[in-house]
Amino acid sequence: MSSEILSPEGLRCDGRRPQEMRKLKSELGVSEGPDGSAIVEQGYTKVLVSVFGPHECVNRNLRDHEKAIIRCSYNLASFGSGVRKKKMVSDKKSTEVGVMIQNTFEAAVMLDKFPKSQIDIYVQVLQGDGGERCVAINATTLALINAGIPMKDYVCACAATVYQDSVLLDINHLEESSRGPLFMLAVMPRTESIVQLQLDHRLHNDHLDKVVKETIQGCRNIQVLLDRQVKEWTVEAAAAYDIKPRV
């Protein structure tokens, strides 16, 4: 595989065109212990999410009498990334990503349905090849659905960068490391409500509109795939109980 970000023919290092997404595979209910779980693979990035709750709030000082609280733990498997980092830096980044995921789903989950309760989200990056934050958000959406926790909409995330005036969508590790602008967006696709936005490095104003447009379209594409998986899982679960679901 060439290490070139974009070839003269307009192809990326993994053979994709600039706006072409990585292949996405997903599965719900992959673990027996949690109330909900899901695994999502986008390209060579693979993330497992487990959800516990809603349950009684562990720390009574944090209990909210009007709504549930969310806690998120994000961990990168030591063997899951091709890049080794110092443990303190890695731990700090993991904490920051965990808080980001927590904030993202506080805007989407119907927390008022579960006062005085707590929802725990455990994210494990099993294999990393770029876009780990986005894949974690997409997997968390499925795990929450698997747990039966109501949300206003799916939350779908996608990242993009700009290279030689071309917007590269759903970026891999090499593209993420190119020192170009890294734009990440998480949206609720039905209303296109933005629930999370992050930008690493500078993005020129001339590229902003196109990057936002392409990234939102990427989120829409992901929502279609996640929704298809949820419907398949619903049919299979209903068949186990001899129920005819509406999908």
Short mmCIF file of C-alpha atoms in Angstrom, two decimals:
data_model
loop_
_atom_site.label_atom_id
_atom_site.label_comp_id
_atom_site.label_asym_id
_atom_site.label_seq_id
_atom_site.Cartn_x
_atom_site.Cartn_y
_atom_site.Cartn_z
CA MET A 1 0.00 0.00 0.00
CA SER A 2 1.36 3.42 -0.91
CA SER A 3 1.95 5.95 1.85
CA GLU A 4 0.82 8.75 -0.47
CA ILE A 5 -2.23 10.60 0.90
CA LEU A 6 -3.75 11.25 -2.53
CA SER A 7 -2.44 9.83 -5.79
CA PRO A 8 -2.32 11.74 -9.10
CA GLU A 9 -5.34 9.65 -10.11
CA GLY A 10 -7.30 11.06 -7.15
CA LEU A 11 -7.24 7.89 -5.07
CA ARG A 12 -6.39 7.71 -1.37
CA CYS A 13 -3.75 5.42 0.15
CA ASP A 14 -6.36 2.67 0.74
CA GLY A 15 -7.82 2.93 -2.76
CA ARG A 16 -10.89 5.00 -1.86
CA ARG A 17 -12.04 8.14 -3.62
CA PRO A 18 -12.03 11.38 -1.54
CA GLN A 19 -15.67 11.17 -0.36
CA GLU A 20 -15.84 7.37 -0.23
CA MET A 21 -16.54 5.90 3.21
CA ARG A 22 -14.80 2.92 4.72
CA LYS A 23 -16.73 -0.35 4.86
CA LEU A 24 -18.86 -0.41 8.01
CA LYS A 25 -19.82 -3.60 9.85
CA SER A 26 -21.82 -3.67 13.08
CA GLU A 27 -23.49 -6.04 15.51
CA LEU A 28 -25.79 -5.54 18.50
CA GLY A 29 -25.99 -7.63 21.66
CA VAL A 30 -22.47 -9.01 21.45
CA SER A 31 -22.00 -9.40 25.24
CA GLU A 32 -24.24 -11.14 27.78
CA GLY A 33 -23.32 -9.18 30.92
CA PRO A 34 -24.22 -5.57 30.00
CA ASP A 35 -27.75 -4.26 29.50
CA GLY A 36 -26.71 -3.32 25.99
CA SER A 37 -23.66 -3.81 23.79
CA ALA A 38 -22.49 -3.30 20.24
CA ILE A 39 -19.41 -3.58 18.12
CA VAL A 40 -18.68 -1.41 15.08
CA GLU A 41 -15.90 -1.77 12.54
CA GLN A 42 -15.08 1.00 10.08
CA GLY A 43 -12.18 -0.08 7.93
CA TYR A 44 -9.55 -1.38 10.33
CA THR A 45 -10.89 0.54 13.32
CA LYS A 46 -12.91 -1.66 15.67
CA VAL A 47 -14.75 -0.51 18.82
CA LEU A 48 -16.74 -2.41 21.43
CA VAL A 49 -19.22 -0.54 23.65
CA SER A 50 -21.03 -1.89 26.72
CA VAL A 51 -23.88 -0.07 28.46
CA PHE A 52 -25.10 -0.67 32.02
CA GLY A 53 -28.27 0.93 33.29
CA PRO A 54 -30.26 2.88 33.97
CA HIS A 55 -29.53 1.90 37.56
CA GLU A 56 -29.43 3.62 40.93
CA CYS A 57 -26.87 6.41 41.04
CA VAL A 58 -23.70 5.09 42.71
CA ASN A 59 -22.60 8.46 44.10
CA ARG A 60 -25.56 10.06 45.87
CA ASN A 61 -23.86 13.46 45.73
CA LEU A 62 -24.11 13.32 41.92
CA ARG A 63 -27.73 12.16 41.88
CA ASP A 64 -30.08 14.37 39.86
CA HIS A 65 -33.70 14.20 41.03
CA GLU A 66 -34.98 15.29 37.61
CA LYS A 67 -32.93 13.20 35.19
CA ALA A 68 -30.37 10.45 34.80
CA ILE A 69 -26.64 11.13 34.63
CA ILE A 70 -24.25 9.54 32.13
CA ARG A 71 -20.74 8.34 32.88
CA CYS A 72 -18.38 7.21 30.14
CA SER A 73 -15.06 5.36 30.28
CA TYR A 74 -12.94 5.25 27.09
CA ASN A 75 -10.00 2.88 26.75
CA LEU A 76 -7.59 2.15 23.94
CA ALA A 77 -6.27 -1.41 23.96
CA SER A 78 -2.47 -1.43 24.20
CA PHE A 79 -2.33 -3.73 21.19
CA GLY A 80 -5.03 -1.85 19.26
CA SER A 81 -2.98 0.99 17.82
CA GLY A 82 0.07 1.02 15.61
CA VAL A 83 1.36 4.09 17.44
CA ARG A 84 2.79 3.77 20.96
CA LYS A 85 2.23 6.73 23.29
CA LYS A 86 3.36 7.57 26.78
CA LYS A 87 0.87 6.23 29.31
CA MET A 88 0.15 9.59 31.00
CA VAL A 89 -0.58 11.27 27.67
CA SER A 90 -2.73 8.32 26.60
CA ASP A 91 -4.67 8.32 29.89
CA LYS A 92 -5.33 12.06 29.64
CA LYS A 93 -6.57 11.73 26.07
CA SER A 94 -8.78 8.78 27.00
CA THR A 95 -10.34 10.80 29.81
CA GLU A 96 -10.99 13.71 27.43
CA VAL A 97 -12.61 11.44 24.83
CA GLY A 98 -14.75 9.81 27.54
CA VAL A 99 -16.03 13.23 28.64
CA MET A 100 -16.69 14.16 25.01
CA ILE A 101 -18.79 11.02 24.45
CA GLN A 102 -20.62 11.66 27.72
CA ASN A 103 -21.47 15.23 26.66
CA THR A 104 -22.53 14.06 23.21
CA PHE A 105 -25.12 11.60 24.51
CA GLU A 106 -26.39 13.89 27.26
CA ALA A 107 -27.84 15.88 24.35
CA ALA A 108 -29.47 12.84 22.73
CA VAL A 109 -30.64 10.46 25.46
CA MET A 110 -34.04 11.16 27.07
CA LEU A 111 -32.53 11.50 30.52
CA ASP A 112 -35.71 12.88 32.07
CA LYS A 113 -37.29 9.42 31.76
CA PHE A 114 -34.94 8.10 34.46
CA PRO A 115 -34.63 10.53 37.39
CA LYS A 116 -32.13 9.71 40.14
CA SER A 117 -30.50 7.14 37.87
CA GLN A 118 -27.14 6.55 36.20
CA ILE A 119 -26.16 5.17 32.78
CA ASP A 120 -22.63 3.80 32.40
CA ILE A 121 -20.95 3.59 28.99
CA TYR A 122 -17.74 1.59 28.58
CA VAL A 123 -15.88 2.08 25.31
CA GLN A 124 -13.04 -0.24 24.33
CA VAL A 125 -11.06 0.46 21.15
CA LEU A 126 -9.97 -3.01 20.07
CA GLN A 127 -8.17 -1.89 16.93
CA GLY A 128 -7.28 1.62 15.81
CA ASP A 129 -6.71 2.90 12.28
CA GLY A 130 -8.10 6.41 12.51
CA GLY A 131 -11.51 7.84 13.37
CA GLU A 132 -11.68 6.10 16.76
CA ARG A 133 -13.79 8.86 18.31
CA CYS A 134 -16.35 8.64 15.53
CA VAL A 135 -16.56 4.87 15.58
CA ALA A 136 -16.94 5.00 19.38
CA ILE A 137 -19.92 7.36 19.04
CA ASN A 138 -21.53 5.19 16.35
CA ALA A 139 -21.06 2.05 18.46
CA THR A 140 -22.44 3.81 21.55
CA THR A 141 -25.61 4.66 19.63
CA LEU A 142 -26.17 0.99 18.85
CA ALA A 143 -25.34 -0.14 22.39
CA LEU A 144 -27.86 2.31 23.88
CA ILE A 145 -30.51 1.10 21.45
CA ASN A 146 -29.66 -2.49 22.39
CA ALA A 147 -30.11 -1.53 26.06
CA GLY A 148 -33.57 -0.13 25.30
CA ILE A 149 -32.62 3.40 26.37
CA PRO A 150 -34.76 5.98 24.51
CA MET A 151 -33.03 8.65 22.45
CA LYS A 152 -34.30 11.60 20.44
CA ASP A 153 -32.52 10.24 17.37
CA TYR A 154 -29.50 8.26 16.31
CA VAL A 155 -26.20 10.00 16.96
CA CYS A 156 -23.83 9.49 14.02
CA ALA A 157 -20.28 10.78 13.76
CA CYS A 158 -17.86 11.26 10.91
CA ALA A 159 -14.48 12.95 10.47
CA ALA A 160 -12.86 14.68 7.52
CA THR A 161 -9.68 16.45 6.53
CA VAL A 162 -8.54 18.60 3.63
CA TYR A 163 -5.62 17.62 1.42
CA GLN A 164 -4.68 19.59 -1.70
CA ASP A 165 -8.13 21.26 -1.71
CA SER A 166 -9.88 17.87 -1.61
CA VAL A 167 -12.14 16.89 1.30
CA LEU A 168 -11.25 13.38 2.50
CA LEU A 169 -14.14 11.76 4.34
CA ASP A 170 -14.02 9.06 7.04
CA ILE A 171 -10.27 9.33 7.46
CA ASN A 172 -7.82 6.58 8.36
CA HIS A 173 -4.73 6.78 10.57
CA LEU A 174 -2.33 7.93 7.85
CA GLU A 175 -4.67 10.74 6.82
CA GLU A 176 -5.28 11.64 10.46
CA SER A 177 -1.51 11.96 10.95
CA SER A 178 -0.95 14.19 7.92
CA ARG A 179 -1.05 17.36 10.09
CA GLY A 180 -3.95 18.71 8.08
CA PRO A 181 -7.16 20.02 9.66
CA LEU A 182 -9.11 17.26 11.44
CA PHE A 183 -12.82 18.06 11.52
CA MET A 184 -15.16 15.79 13.48
CA LEU A 185 -18.91 16.14 13.60
CA ALA A 186 -21.61 14.21 15.47
CA VAL A 187 -25.19 14.90 14.44
CA MET A 188 -28.73 13.68 14.94
CA PRO A 189 -29.48 13.10 11.23
CA ARG A 190 -33.25 13.65 11.13
CA THR A 191 -32.93 17.29 12.15
CA GLU A 192 -29.20 17.66 11.38
CA SER A 193 -28.78 18.90 14.94
CA ILE A 194 -25.08 19.10 15.77
CA VAL A 195 -24.37 17.55 19.18
CA GLN A 196 -20.57 17.51 18.94
CA LEU A 197 -18.01 19.38 16.87
CA GLN A 198 -14.24 19.20 17.17
CA LEU A 199 -11.50 20.76 15.07
CA ASP A 200 -7.83 19.88 15.42
CA HIS A 201 -5.47 22.27 13.56
CA ARG A 202 -6.57 25.21 11.46
CA LEU A 203 -9.17 24.97 8.72
CA HIS A 204 -9.21 27.69 6.06
CA ASN A 205 -12.50 29.57 5.73
CA ASP A 206 -12.66 28.71 2.03
CA HIS A 207 -12.99 25.02 2.90
CA LEU A 208 -15.39 25.27 5.86
CA ASP A 209 -18.76 25.06 4.06
CA LYS A 210 -17.69 22.13 1.90
CA VAL A 211 -16.18 20.22 4.84
CA VAL A 212 -19.34 20.67 6.93
CA LYS A 213 -21.57 19.62 4.03
CA GLU A 214 -19.54 16.51 3.21
CA THR A 215 -19.23 15.50 6.87
CA ILE A 216 -22.98 15.81 7.47
CA GLN A 217 -23.55 13.66 4.39
CA GLY A 218 -21.13 11.13 5.83
CA CYS A 219 -23.18 11.08 9.05
CA ARG A 220 -26.33 10.48 7.00
CA ASN A 221 -24.66 7.57 5.21
CA ILE A 222 -23.68 6.04 8.54
CA GLN A 223 -27.22 6.46 9.92
CA VAL A 224 -28.60 4.44 7.00
CA LEU A 225 -26.21 1.57 7.77
CA LEU A 226 -26.84 1.66 11.52
CA ASP A 227 -30.61 1.78 11.02
CA ARG A 228 -30.42 -1.22 8.69
CA GLN A 229 -28.53 -3.15 11.37
CA VAL A 230 -31.05 -2.17 14.08
CA LYS A 231 -33.94 -3.37 11.92
CA GLU A 232 -32.22 -6.69 11.26
CA TRP A 233 -31.53 -7.11 14.97
CA THR A 234 -35.16 -6.23 15.80
CA VAL A 235 -36.49 -8.84 13.36
CA GLU A 236 -34.17 -11.50 14.78
CA ALA A 237 -35.04 -10.64 18.39
CA ALA A 238 -38.77 -10.64 17.62
CA ALA A 239 -38.53 -13.98 15.82
CA ALA A 240 -37.02 -15.51 18.95
CA TYR A 241 -40.24 -14.61 20.80
CA ASP A 242 -42.54 -15.27 17.83
CA ILE A 243 -43.44 -11.57 17.55
CA LYS A 244 -44.07 -9.75 14.29
CA PRO A 245 -42.29 -6.37 14.63
CA ARG A 246 -43.05 -3.15 12.79
CA VAL A 247 -39.80 -2.05 11.15
#
